Coordinates of C-alpha atoms and ligand atoms in Angstrom, one line a residue:
M1 CA -8.5 63.6 103.8
I2 CA -7.6 59.9 103.9
D3 CA -10.2 57.5 102.7
L4 CA -9.7 54.8 105.3
D5 CA -12.3 52.5 103.9
A6 CA -10.6 52.5 100.6
L7 CA -7.3 51.9 102.2
A8 CA -8.7 49.1 104.3
A9 CA -10.2 47.5 101.2
T10 CA -6.8 47.3 99.6
K11 CA -5.7 45.4 102.7
Q12 CA -8.0 42.6 101.5
A13 CA -5.8 41.7 98.5
P14 CA -2.9 39.4 99.5
S15 CA -1.0 40.6 96.5
Q16 CA -0.8 44.1 97.9
R17 CA 0.7 43.1 101.3
I18 CA 3.4 45.8 100.9
Q19 CA 0.6 48.4 101.2
L20 CA -0.4 47.0 104.6
S21 CA 2.6 48.6 106.2
E22 CA 1.6 51.9 104.5
I23 CA -1.9 51.5 105.9
A24 CA -0.4 50.6 109.3
L25 CA 1.7 53.8 109.1
I26 CA -1.3 55.9 108.2
G27 CA -3.3 54.2 111.0
V28 CA -0.5 54.9 113.5
Y29 CA -0.3 58.5 112.3
E30 CA -4.1 59.0 112.6
I31 CA -4.3 57.3 116.0
S32 CA -1.3 59.3 117.3
K33 CA -3.2 62.4 116.4
I34 CA -6.2 61.2 118.3
L35 CA -4.1 60.3 121.3
T36 CA -2.5 63.7 121.5
A37 CA -5.8 65.5 121.4
P38 CA -6.7 67.2 124.7
T39 CA -9.8 65.3 125.5
R40 CA -10.9 63.0 128.3
L41 CA -9.1 59.6 128.3
E42 CA -12.3 57.7 127.8
T43 CA -13.2 59.8 124.8
T44 CA -9.7 59.5 123.3
L45 CA -9.8 55.7 123.7
A46 CA -13.3 55.4 122.1
N47 CA -12.1 57.5 119.2
V48 CA -9.0 55.2 118.8
L49 CA -11.3 52.1 118.7
N50 CA -13.6 53.7 116.1
L51 CA -10.6 54.5 113.9
L52 CA -9.3 51.0 114.4
S53 CA -12.5 49.5 113.2
S54 CA -12.0 51.0 109.8
F55 CA -8.5 49.4 109.6
L56 CA -9.2 46.0 110.9
Q57 CA -12.8 45.4 109.9
M58 CA -13.5 44.3 113.4
R59 CA -16.9 43.6 114.8
H60 CA -16.0 44.7 118.3
G61 CA -13.1 46.4 119.9
T62 CA -12.4 46.8 123.6
I63 CA -9.9 48.7 125.7
V64 CA -9.8 47.8 129.3
L65 CA -7.6 49.7 131.7
L66 CA -6.7 48.4 135.1
A67 CA -6.9 50.2 138.4
D68 CA -4.0 50.0 140.9
D69 CA -5.8 47.0 142.6
G70 CA -5.8 45.1 139.3
G71 CA -9.6 45.4 138.7
P72 CA -11.0 47.1 135.5
E73 CA -11.0 50.9 135.9
V74 CA -12.0 52.0 132.4
A75 CA -13.7 49.9 129.8
V76 CA -14.3 51.4 126.4
G77 CA -15.9 49.6 123.5
A78 CA -16.7 50.0 119.9
G79 CA -19.2 47.9 117.9
W80 CA -21.1 46.8 121.0
S81 CA -24.7 47.6 121.3
E82 CA -25.2 50.9 123.1
D83 CA -24.6 50.6 126.9
S84 CA -23.7 47.0 126.6
L85 CA -20.3 47.5 128.2
S86 CA -21.5 49.7 131.1
K87 CA -24.5 47.5 131.8
T88 CA -22.9 44.1 131.4
P89 CA -19.2 44.6 131.6
Q90 CA -18.8 40.8 132.0
R91 CA -19.8 40.6 128.4
Y92 CA -16.3 41.1 127.2
P93 CA -14.2 37.9 127.4
E94 CA -12.8 38.2 130.9
R95 CA -10.8 35.0 130.9
A96 CA -9.1 35.8 127.6
I97 CA -8.3 39.4 128.8
G98 CA -7.2 38.0 132.2
Q99 CA -4.7 35.7 130.3
I100 CA -3.2 38.6 128.3
I101 CA -2.7 40.6 131.4
A102 CA -1.3 37.6 133.4
T103 CA 1.1 36.5 130.6
D104 CA 1.9 40.0 129.1
V105 CA 1.8 38.2 125.7
P106 CA -0.6 38.9 122.8
L107 CA -3.3 36.3 122.3
V108 CA -4.7 35.2 118.9
V109 CA -7.6 32.9 118.6
H110 CA -9.0 31.9 115.2
N111 CA -12.3 30.6 116.3
V112 CA -13.6 31.7 119.7
A113 CA -16.2 28.9 119.7
D114 CA -13.4 26.3 119.7
H115 CA -11.3 27.8 122.5
D116 CA -11.5 27.1 126.1
L117 CA -10.7 30.7 127.1
F118 CA -14.2 31.6 125.8
D119 CA -17.2 30.3 127.6
A120 CA -20.7 30.0 126.1
S121 CA -21.7 33.6 127.1
D122 CA -18.5 35.0 125.6
V123 CA -19.2 33.2 122.4
A124 CA -22.9 34.3 122.5
A125 CA -21.7 37.9 123.0
L126 CA -19.1 37.8 120.2
A127 CA -20.8 35.6 117.7
S128 CA -24.5 35.9 118.5
D129 CA -25.4 35.4 114.9
G130 CA -23.6 32.0 114.7
V131 CA -20.7 33.2 112.5
K132 CA -17.1 32.1 113.2
V133 CA -15.3 34.9 115.0
S134 CA -11.5 35.3 115.5
F135 CA -10.1 37.2 118.4
M136 CA -6.9 39.2 118.9
G137 CA -5.7 40.9 122.1
V138 CA -2.5 42.6 123.1
P139 CA -1.4 44.0 126.5
I140 CA -1.2 47.8 127.0
R141 CA 2.0 48.7 128.8
A142 CA 3.0 51.8 130.6
G143 CA 6.7 51.4 131.2
D144 CA 7.2 47.8 132.1
K145 CA 3.8 47.5 133.7
V146 CA 0.7 46.0 132.1
V147 CA -2.0 48.6 132.6
G148 CA -4.7 47.1 130.3
T149 CA -5.6 45.3 127.1
L150 CA -6.6 46.2 123.6
T151 CA -8.7 43.4 122.1
V152 CA -10.6 43.1 118.8
D153 CA -12.7 40.4 117.1
R154 CA -13.8 39.9 113.6
I155 CA -15.4 37.4 111.3
W156 CA -12.9 34.6 110.7
D157 CA -12.7 33.7 107.0
G158 CA -9.9 31.2 107.4
E159 CA -7.1 33.6 106.4
S160 CA -3.5 32.7 107.0
V161 CA -1.6 33.2 110.3
F162 CA 0.7 35.7 108.5
R163 CA -2.2 38.1 108.1
F164 CA -2.9 37.8 111.8
D165 CA 0.7 38.4 112.7
S166 CA 0.8 41.7 110.8
D167 CA -2.4 42.8 112.5
V168 CA -1.1 41.8 115.9
R169 CA 2.1 43.8 115.3
F170 CA -0.1 46.7 114.3
L171 CA -2.2 46.3 117.5
V172 CA 1.0 46.1 119.6
M173 CA 2.1 49.4 118.1
I174 CA -1.3 51.0 118.8
A175 CA -1.3 49.5 122.4
N176 CA 2.2 51.0 123.0
L177 CA 0.9 54.4 121.9
I178 CA -2.2 54.0 124.1
G179 CA 0.1 52.9 127.0
Q180 CA 2.1 56.2 126.7
T181 CA -1.0 58.2 126.6
V182 CA -2.4 56.4 129.6
K183 CA 0.8 57.0 131.5
L184 CA 0.7 60.7 130.6
H185 CA -2.9 61.0 131.6
R186 CA -2.2 59.3 134.9
V187 CA 0.8 61.6 135.6
V188 CA -1.3 64.6 134.8
A189 CA -4.3 63.3 136.8
R190 CA -2.0 62.7 139.8
D191 CA -0.6 66.2 139.4
R192 CA -4.0 67.7 139.1
D193 CA -5.2 65.7 142.2
R194 CA -2.1 66.8 144.1
L195 CA -2.7 70.5 143.0
I196 CA -6.4 70.3 143.9
E197 CA -5.5 68.8 147.3
E198 CA -2.8 71.5 147.8
S199 CA -5.2 74.2 146.8
H200 CA -7.9 73.0 149.2
R201 CA -5.3 72.8 152.0
L202 CA -4.1 76.4 151.2
Q203 CA -7.7 77.6 151.1
K204 CA -8.2 76.1 154.5
E205 CA -5.0 77.8 155.8
I206 CA -6.1 81.1 154.3
T207 CA -9.5 80.8 155.9
K208 CA -7.9 80.1 159.2
L209 CA -5.5 83.0 158.8
Q210 CA -7.9 85.5 157.4
P211 CA -9.4 87.4 160.1
T212 CA -13.2 86.8 160.1
P213 CA -15.3 89.6 161.4
T214 CA -15.9 87.5 164.6
S215 CA -12.2 86.6 165.2
T216 CA -11.1 90.2 164.7
A217 CA -14.0 91.4 166.9
Q218 CA -12.8 89.0 169.6
A219 CA -9.3 90.2 169.2
S220 CA -10.5 93.8 169.5
G221 CA -12.4 92.9 172.7
I222 CA -15.8 93.3 171.1
I223 CA -18.3 91.1 172.9
G224 CA -21.7 90.4 171.4
E225 CA -23.5 87.7 169.5
S226 CA -26.7 89.5 168.8
P227 CA -27.9 89.8 165.2
A228 CA -27.5 93.6 165.6
I229 CA -23.8 93.4 166.5
R230 CA -23.1 90.7 163.9
S231 CA -24.6 92.8 161.2
V232 CA -22.5 95.8 162.3
L233 CA -19.4 93.6 162.2
D234 CA -20.3 92.3 158.8
K235 CA -20.6 95.8 157.5
I236 CA -17.4 96.9 159.1
S237 CA -15.5 94.0 157.6
I238 CA -16.7 95.1 154.1
V239 CA -16.0 98.8 154.7
A240 CA -12.6 98.0 156.2
R241 CA -11.3 96.9 152.8
S242 CA -11.9 100.4 151.3
N243 CA -10.5 103.7 152.3
A244 CA -13.8 105.4 152.7
T245 CA -14.4 107.9 155.5
M246 CA -16.7 106.4 158.0
L247 CA -19.1 108.0 160.4
L248 CA -20.0 106.0 163.5
R249 CA -23.2 107.1 165.1
G250 CA -24.7 105.9 168.3
E251 CA -25.5 106.8 171.8
S252 CA -22.7 107.3 174.3
G253 CA -21.2 104.0 175.5
T254 CA -22.3 101.9 172.5
G255 CA -18.7 101.2 171.6
K256 CA -18.0 103.6 168.8
E257 CA -14.3 103.8 169.7
L258 CA -14.1 100.0 170.1
F259 CA -15.7 99.5 166.7
A260 CA -13.4 102.1 165.1
R261 CA -10.4 100.2 166.4
A262 CA -11.9 96.9 165.0
L263 CA -12.4 98.6 161.6
H264 CA -8.8 99.7 161.7
E265 CA -7.6 96.2 162.6
M266 CA -9.6 94.6 159.8
S267 CA -8.2 97.1 157.3
P268 CA -5.0 96.9 155.2
R269 CA -3.8 99.7 157.5
A270 CA -3.8 97.4 160.5
S271 CA 0.0 97.4 160.8
R272 CA 0.1 101.2 161.0
A273 CA -1.0 103.6 163.7
F274 CA -4.6 104.0 165.1
V275 CA -4.6 107.6 166.4
K276 CA -7.6 108.9 168.5
V277 CA -8.6 112.5 169.2
N278 CA -11.6 113.4 171.3
C279 CA -12.7 116.7 169.8
A280 CA -15.0 117.5 172.7
A281 CA -12.3 117.3 175.3
L282 CA -10.0 120.0 173.8
A283 CA -10.4 123.7 173.4
E284 CA -10.2 124.8 169.8
S285 CA -6.6 126.2 169.9
V286 CA -5.4 123.0 171.6
L287 CA -7.3 120.8 169.1
E288 CA -5.7 122.6 166.2
S289 CA -2.2 122.0 167.4
E290 CA -3.1 118.4 168.5
L291 CA -4.4 117.6 165.0
F292 CA -2.0 119.5 162.8
G293 CA 1.1 119.9 165.1
H294 CA 3.0 123.0 165.8
E295 CA 6.3 124.6 165.1
K296 CA 8.7 125.6 167.9
G297 CA 7.8 129.0 169.3
A298 CA 4.3 129.0 167.6
F299 CA 2.8 129.9 171.0
T300 CA 3.8 130.3 174.6
G301 CA 4.9 126.8 175.7
A302 CA 5.7 125.5 172.2
V303 CA 9.3 124.8 173.2
A304 CA 9.8 122.3 170.4
T305 CA 8.3 121.4 167.1
R306 CA 5.7 118.7 167.5
K307 CA 4.0 116.5 164.9
G308 CA 0.2 116.5 165.0
R309 CA -2.1 113.5 165.0
F310 CA -2.7 113.7 161.2
E311 CA 1.1 113.2 160.7
L312 CA 1.3 110.5 163.4
A313 CA -1.6 108.6 161.7
D314 CA 0.1 108.7 158.3
G315 CA -0.5 105.4 156.6
G316 CA -3.0 104.5 159.4
T317 CA -6.3 105.6 160.8
L318 CA -7.3 108.8 162.5
F319 CA -10.4 108.5 164.8
L320 CA -12.1 111.8 165.5
D321 CA -14.4 111.2 168.4
E322 CA -17.3 113.6 169.2
I323 CA -16.8 115.4 165.9
G324 CA -20.2 117.0 166.3
E325 CA -18.7 119.2 169.1
I326 CA -16.2 121.1 166.9
S327 CA -16.6 124.9 166.4
S328 CA -17.7 126.3 163.0
S329 CA -14.2 127.8 162.4
F330 CA -12.5 124.5 163.1
Q331 CA -15.1 122.7 160.9
A332 CA -13.7 124.9 158.0
K333 CA -10.1 124.0 158.8
L334 CA -10.9 120.3 159.0
L335 CA -12.9 120.5 155.7
R336 CA -9.9 121.9 153.9
V337 CA -7.7 119.0 155.1
L338 CA -10.2 116.4 154.1
Q339 CA -10.7 118.0 150.7
S340 CA -7.0 118.5 149.8
G341 CA -5.2 116.2 152.2
E342 CA -3.0 119.2 153.0
F343 CA -2.4 121.1 156.2
E344 CA 0.2 123.3 158.0
R345 CA 1.5 122.9 161.5
V346 CA 0.4 125.8 163.8
G347 CA 3.0 128.5 163.2
G348 CA 4.4 126.7 160.2
T349 CA 4.4 127.7 156.5
K350 CA 5.3 124.4 155.0
T351 CA 2.3 122.5 153.5
L352 CA 2.3 118.9 154.7
K353 CA 0.4 115.9 153.4
A354 CA -0.7 112.8 155.2
D355 CA -2.3 109.5 154.0
V356 CA -4.9 109.0 156.6
R357 CA -8.1 107.0 156.7
L358 CA -10.6 109.0 158.8
I359 CA -13.2 107.5 161.1
A360 CA -15.4 110.1 162.8
A361 CA -17.9 109.4 165.6
T362 CA -20.7 111.3 167.2
N363 CA -23.7 110.8 169.4
K364 CA -25.1 114.1 168.2
N365 CA -27.9 114.5 165.7
L366 CA -25.7 116.0 163.0
E367 CA -28.7 116.3 160.6
E368 CA -30.4 118.6 163.0
A369 CA -27.1 120.5 163.6
V370 CA -26.8 121.0 159.8
R371 CA -30.4 122.2 159.7
N372 CA -29.8 124.6 162.5
G373 CA -26.6 125.9 160.8
E374 CA -24.4 124.6 163.6
F375 CA -22.6 122.0 161.4
R376 CA -21.4 122.7 157.9
A377 CA -23.3 120.7 155.3
D378 CA -20.2 120.2 153.1
L379 CA -18.2 118.7 156.1
Y380 CA -21.2 116.6 157.0
Y381 CA -21.3 115.0 153.5
R382 CA -17.6 114.5 153.5
I383 CA -17.4 112.6 156.8
S384 CA -20.6 110.6 156.4
V385 CA -19.6 108.7 153.2
V386 CA -20.3 105.5 155.1
P387 CA -22.5 106.0 158.1
L388 CA -23.0 103.2 160.5
L389 CA -25.3 103.3 163.5
L390 CA -24.3 101.3 166.6
P391 CA -27.4 99.8 168.3
P392 CA -28.1 100.8 171.9
L393 CA -27.6 98.0 174.4
R394 CA -31.3 97.9 175.2
E395 CA -32.0 96.9 171.6
R396 CA -29.7 93.9 172.0
S397 CA -30.3 92.8 175.5
S398 CA -29.3 89.2 174.6
D399 CA -25.7 90.6 174.7
I400 CA -26.0 91.8 178.3
P401 CA -25.2 88.4 180.0
L402 CA -22.1 88.0 177.8
L403 CA -20.9 91.5 178.5
A404 CA -21.7 91.3 182.2
A405 CA -19.9 88.0 182.6
R406 CA -16.8 89.3 180.8
F407 CA -16.7 92.5 182.9
L408 CA -17.1 90.4 186.1
E409 CA -14.4 88.1 184.9
Q410 CA -12.1 91.1 184.4
F411 CA -12.9 92.3 187.9
N412 CA -12.2 88.9 189.4
E413 CA -8.9 88.7 187.6
E414 CA -7.8 92.2 188.7
N415 CA -9.0 91.7 192.3
G416 CA -8.3 88.0 193.0
R417 CA -12.0 87.4 193.6
E418 CA -14.4 84.7 192.5
L419 CA -17.6 86.5 192.3
A420 CA -20.5 85.2 190.2
F421 CA -24.0 86.6 189.4
S422 CA -27.0 84.9 190.8
K423 CA -29.8 84.1 188.4
Q424 CA -31.8 87.0 189.9
A425 CA -28.9 89.4 189.6
M426 CA -28.5 88.5 185.9
Q427 CA -32.2 89.1 185.5
V428 CA -31.8 92.6 186.9
L429 CA -29.1 93.3 184.4
K430 CA -31.0 91.9 181.5
S431 CA -34.1 94.0 182.2
C432 CA -32.2 97.3 182.8
Y433 CA -32.6 100.1 180.3
F434 CA -28.9 101.1 180.4
P435 CA -29.2 104.6 178.9
G436 CA -25.3 104.8 179.2
N437 CA -25.1 101.6 177.3
V438 CA -22.1 99.2 177.6
R439 CA -20.1 101.7 179.5
E440 CA -22.9 102.0 182.1
L441 CA -23.1 98.2 182.3
E442 CA -19.4 98.0 182.8
N443 CA -19.5 100.6 185.5
C444 CA -22.5 98.9 187.1
V445 CA -20.7 95.6 187.2
Q446 CA -17.6 97.1 188.6
R447 CA -19.4 99.0 191.3
T448 CA -21.6 96.1 192.3
A449 CA -18.7 93.7 192.4
T450 CA -16.7 96.1 194.5
F451 CA -19.4 96.3 197.2
A452 CA -20.6 92.8 197.0
A453 CA -20.5 91.2 200.4
E454 CA -20.9 87.6 199.3
A455 CA -19.4 85.5 196.4
S456 CA -22.7 85.4 194.8
I457 CA -24.0 88.8 193.6
V458 CA -27.7 89.1 194.3
A459 CA -30.3 91.6 193.0
S460 CA -30.2 93.8 196.1
D461 CA -26.4 94.4 195.6
F462 CA -27.1 96.7 192.6
A463 CA -27.3 100.5 193.1
C464 CA -30.8 100.5 191.7
G465 CA -31.7 98.0 194.4
Q466 CA -30.7 100.7 197.0
D467 CA -32.3 103.6 195.1
Q468 CA -28.8 104.8 194.3
C469 CA -28.6 104.4 190.6
L470 CA -27.8 107.9 189.3
S471 CA -28.4 106.9 185.7
A472 CA -31.8 105.6 186.4
T473 CA -32.9 108.8 188.0
L474 CA -31.4 111.0 185.4
W475 CA -32.9 109.0 182.7
K476 CA -36.3 109.2 184.4
G477 CA -35.9 113.0 184.5
K478 CA -35.2 113.3 180.8
A479 CA -37.4 110.6 179.5
S480 CA -40.2 112.7 178.2
T481 CA -38.3 115.8 177.3
D482 CA -35.2 114.9 175.3
P483 CA -36.0 112.4 172.7
W484 CA -33.2 111.2 170.3
P485 CA -34.2 112.5 166.9
K486 CA -35.8 109.9 164.8
A487 CA -33.6 111.0 161.9
I488 CA -30.7 108.8 163.0
G489 CA -32.7 105.8 163.6
G490 CA -34.6 105.2 166.7
L491 CA -34.4 105.8 170.4
G492 CA -31.9 108.1 171.8
P493 CA -30.1 108.3 175.1
F494 CA -33.0 109.5 177.0
S495 CA -35.9 108.2 175.1
A496 CA -37.6 105.6 177.3
P497 CA -39.8 102.7 176.4
P498 CA -43.4 103.7 176.4
A499 CA -44.1 102.0 179.7
A500 CA -41.3 103.9 181.4
V501 CA -42.5 107.2 180.0
E502 CA -46.0 106.5 181.3
A503 CA -44.6 105.5 184.7
Y504 CA -42.8 108.8 184.8
R505 CA -45.8 110.8 183.9
E506 CA -47.9 109.2 186.5
P507 CA -48.5 111.2 189.7
P508 CA -46.0 110.3 192.4
Q509 CA -46.9 107.1 194.2
P510 CA -46.0 106.2 197.8
A511 CA -42.4 105.0 198.1
R512 CA -41.9 101.3 197.9
S513 CA -38.9 99.3 199.0
I514 CA -36.8 98.0 196.2
A515 CA -34.0 96.7 198.3
A516 CA -35.2 93.1 197.9
P517 CA -37.5 93.1 194.9
S518 CA -39.9 90.3 194.5
N519 CA -39.8 90.9 190.7
P520 CA -36.3 91.9 189.7
E521 CA -37.4 92.8 186.2
A522 CA -39.4 95.7 187.6
L523 CA -36.4 96.9 189.5
H524 CA -34.7 98.9 186.8
A525 CA -36.6 98.3 183.6
A526 CA -38.5 101.5 184.0
P527 CA -37.6 103.8 186.9
A528 CA -40.6 103.9 189.1
A529 CA -42.3 107.2 189.7
S530 CA -41.8 106.5 193.4
H531 CA -38.0 107.0 193.3
G532 CA -37.0 110.2 194.9
D533 CA -35.4 112.5 192.4
V534 CA -31.9 112.8 193.7
F535 CA -31.4 116.1 191.9
D536 CA -34.3 117.7 193.4
R537 CA -32.6 119.9 195.9
A538 CA -35.7 120.1 198.0
G539 CA -35.6 116.3 198.2
G540 CA -32.0 116.7 199.1
D541 CA -29.4 114.2 197.9
D542 CA -26.1 115.9 198.5
S543 CA -24.1 112.8 197.9
E544 CA -25.2 112.7 194.3
R545 CA -24.3 116.4 193.9
A546 CA -21.0 115.8 195.5
R547 CA -20.3 112.9 193.2
L548 CA -21.1 115.1 190.2
L549 CA -18.8 117.8 191.4
E550 CA -16.0 115.4 192.1
A551 CA -16.3 113.9 188.6
M552 CA -16.3 117.4 187.0
E553 CA -13.2 118.4 189.0
K554 CA -11.4 115.2 188.1
S555 CA -12.2 115.6 184.5
G556 CA -11.0 119.2 184.4
W557 CA -14.6 120.4 183.9
V558 CA -14.9 118.6 180.5
Q559 CA -18.5 117.3 180.6
A560 CA -17.9 114.5 178.1
K561 CA -15.0 113.2 180.2
A562 CA -17.0 113.5 183.4
A563 CA -19.9 111.7 181.7
R564 CA -17.6 108.9 180.8
M565 CA -16.2 108.5 184.3
M566 CA -19.7 108.3 185.7
G567 CA -21.0 106.0 183.0
L568 CA -23.4 108.6 181.8
T569 CA -24.0 110.3 178.5
P570 CA -22.9 113.9 178.0
R571 CA -26.6 114.9 177.8
Q572 CA -27.3 113.2 181.1
I573 CA -24.5 115.0 182.8
G574 CA -25.6 118.3 181.3
Y575 CA -29.1 117.7 182.7
A576 CA -27.7 116.8 186.1
L577 CA -25.5 119.9 186.2
R578 CA -28.5 122.1 185.4
K579 CA -30.6 120.3 187.9
H580 CA -28.1 121.0 190.6
A581 CA -27.5 124.5 189.4
I582 CA -23.8 123.7 189.1
E583 CA -22.0 126.4 187.2
I584 CA -19.5 125.1 184.7
K585 CA -16.0 126.4 185.3
K586 CA -14.3 127.7 182.3
F587 CA -10.5 127.7 181.9
Ligands
ATP1 N1 -19.4 95.3 172.3 C1 -18.6 95.6 173.3 N2 -17.9 94.6 173.9 C2 -17.1 94.9 174.9 N3 -16.9 96.1 175.4 C3 -17.6 97.1 174.9 C4 -18.5 96.9 173.8 N4 -19.1 98.1 173.5 C5 -18.6 99.0 174.4 N5 -17.7 98.4 175.2 C6 -17.0 99.1 176.3 O1 -17.8 100.1 176.7 C7 -17.0 101.3 177.0 C8 -17.5 102.4 176.1 O2 -17.1 102.1 174.8 P1 -16.6 103.3 173.8 O3 -15.8 104.3 174.5 O4 -16.1 102.6 172.6 O5 -18.1 103.9 173.5 P2 -18.4 105.2 172.7 O6 -19.6 104.9 171.9 O7 -17.2 105.6 171.9 O8 -18.7 106.3 173.8 P3 -18.7 107.9 173.8 O9 -19.6 108.3 172.7 O10 -19.1 108.3 175.1 O11 -17.2 108.2 173.5 C9 -15.5 100.9 176.7 O12 -14.9 100.5 177.9 C10 -15.7 99.7 175.8 O13 -14.6 98.8 175.9

């Protein structure tokens, strides 16, 4: 360790001048070490000044760095009373420093009290105790530009100019080193600022590009701003990042397929296929060959080998809708595929593998089905890794105006119309119970818009305003008898709000006209007991029966499909078929 004080003391003896250059070298060496240390520039400069004070026996030392506009940017001091620089920066001799910067030439003053570059306050600051003080200052250069000054002062004992010269040369060397360091720091700072700016810009770009739950939802056609829908979207955006099997629960028409697609689109599999199979719409043998494919000649009509949906969804997502409807033997087959990822085509012997992310959906109470032995518990656990319940529309009625407006806009676009809802009409929609959820709302808007006579849709344009709303009457019929099990969270397709249940249980009231309701909210919120039951054959509403038959025929006697066509739930259609004593045709 170098004893700087001892070295500095040797500097006092004129006979040992030769040693001064040694001291200077040691000083330069020590200061260069400080300057290359990875600390903040201000700290580095303060350390340089502290070291200098040992070499030069100075009272004060100051380094001032200039900003681009020429004003002081950094001022670091040593020997000043604490905070004196930051509190009163004018304390350091501004005019003297200004001259060094302007002339780019070192300045040496033997006695500051005699020099016109130092005013009374400078003298008071530098020589407050009345001693004679000498001053030295040199410019700090970065390249050929003056970027600051290094100045020191010390008690003047009348020493020769020669001694000052060597000290000035020493200061110039130190100032040059400081200049290089400042230059380096500024280059690094500029680079760092540029990189930070660039990183902020890229962050912004990424945020713009990254599909937020809302933007993906919009892209997938999901409409809804309610907290319930936002919370579902948030969850979906998290689950999408994983490969976990997801079970979408919810009443018919709540958008299970739509949300399954959104999940696929938010997932890393988005660029691959989204393949959908409705398990309820297919007989077991057909379902098997649909899912796993078949070999040529496997059965009558299998004229060529065909890939199944598992293969087609390889790398992508397979959406198994209405999974609660599959038979117990098919449950076993599906379980095997989900456990091993392996399957064979119908009629084939080769074991195939597919990398598929599974999303299943059901509006059935699977827990009850498991309890009743209708659904395998092991399959239940495998598909319900991440269960998500879609809220019924009546629990997020704030979404009704948005959805209705969008469906009407679609209708207008497709039919070249300019229909709009009156305030009253929107009120009717907002207060409707919609047991068939968004699908029913969509159908309701389509039907009403089709028959609307004027450009403004009014309350009496709705089917319920003409006592023709099939869903309302069906719902009324089931309200007290078919509650959605509490196990999967709340009201089910046919469970009605208490008021509606009460209304249904009341003894029949005299019929009232609802064609032009005075209170549109009462129109559909709870089907009035006064509505005639269109499925009561004694009451006679053959048109409803005919509509039912027509839908069943069109859907190939698949109840789930017919329900969808009519904007009803499968349970509702089942109820309607029983009411009308319509026998289901089997093929
Ligand atoms: N949030 C929503 N925004 C826009 N459209 C929706 C929304 N939810 C549902 N829909 C529309 O409602 C209809 C029914 O949706 P979907 O088929 O996804 O329901 P589901 O729950 O799968 O019904 P099911 O159980 O009967 O198969 C579709 O036309 C769908 O586009």
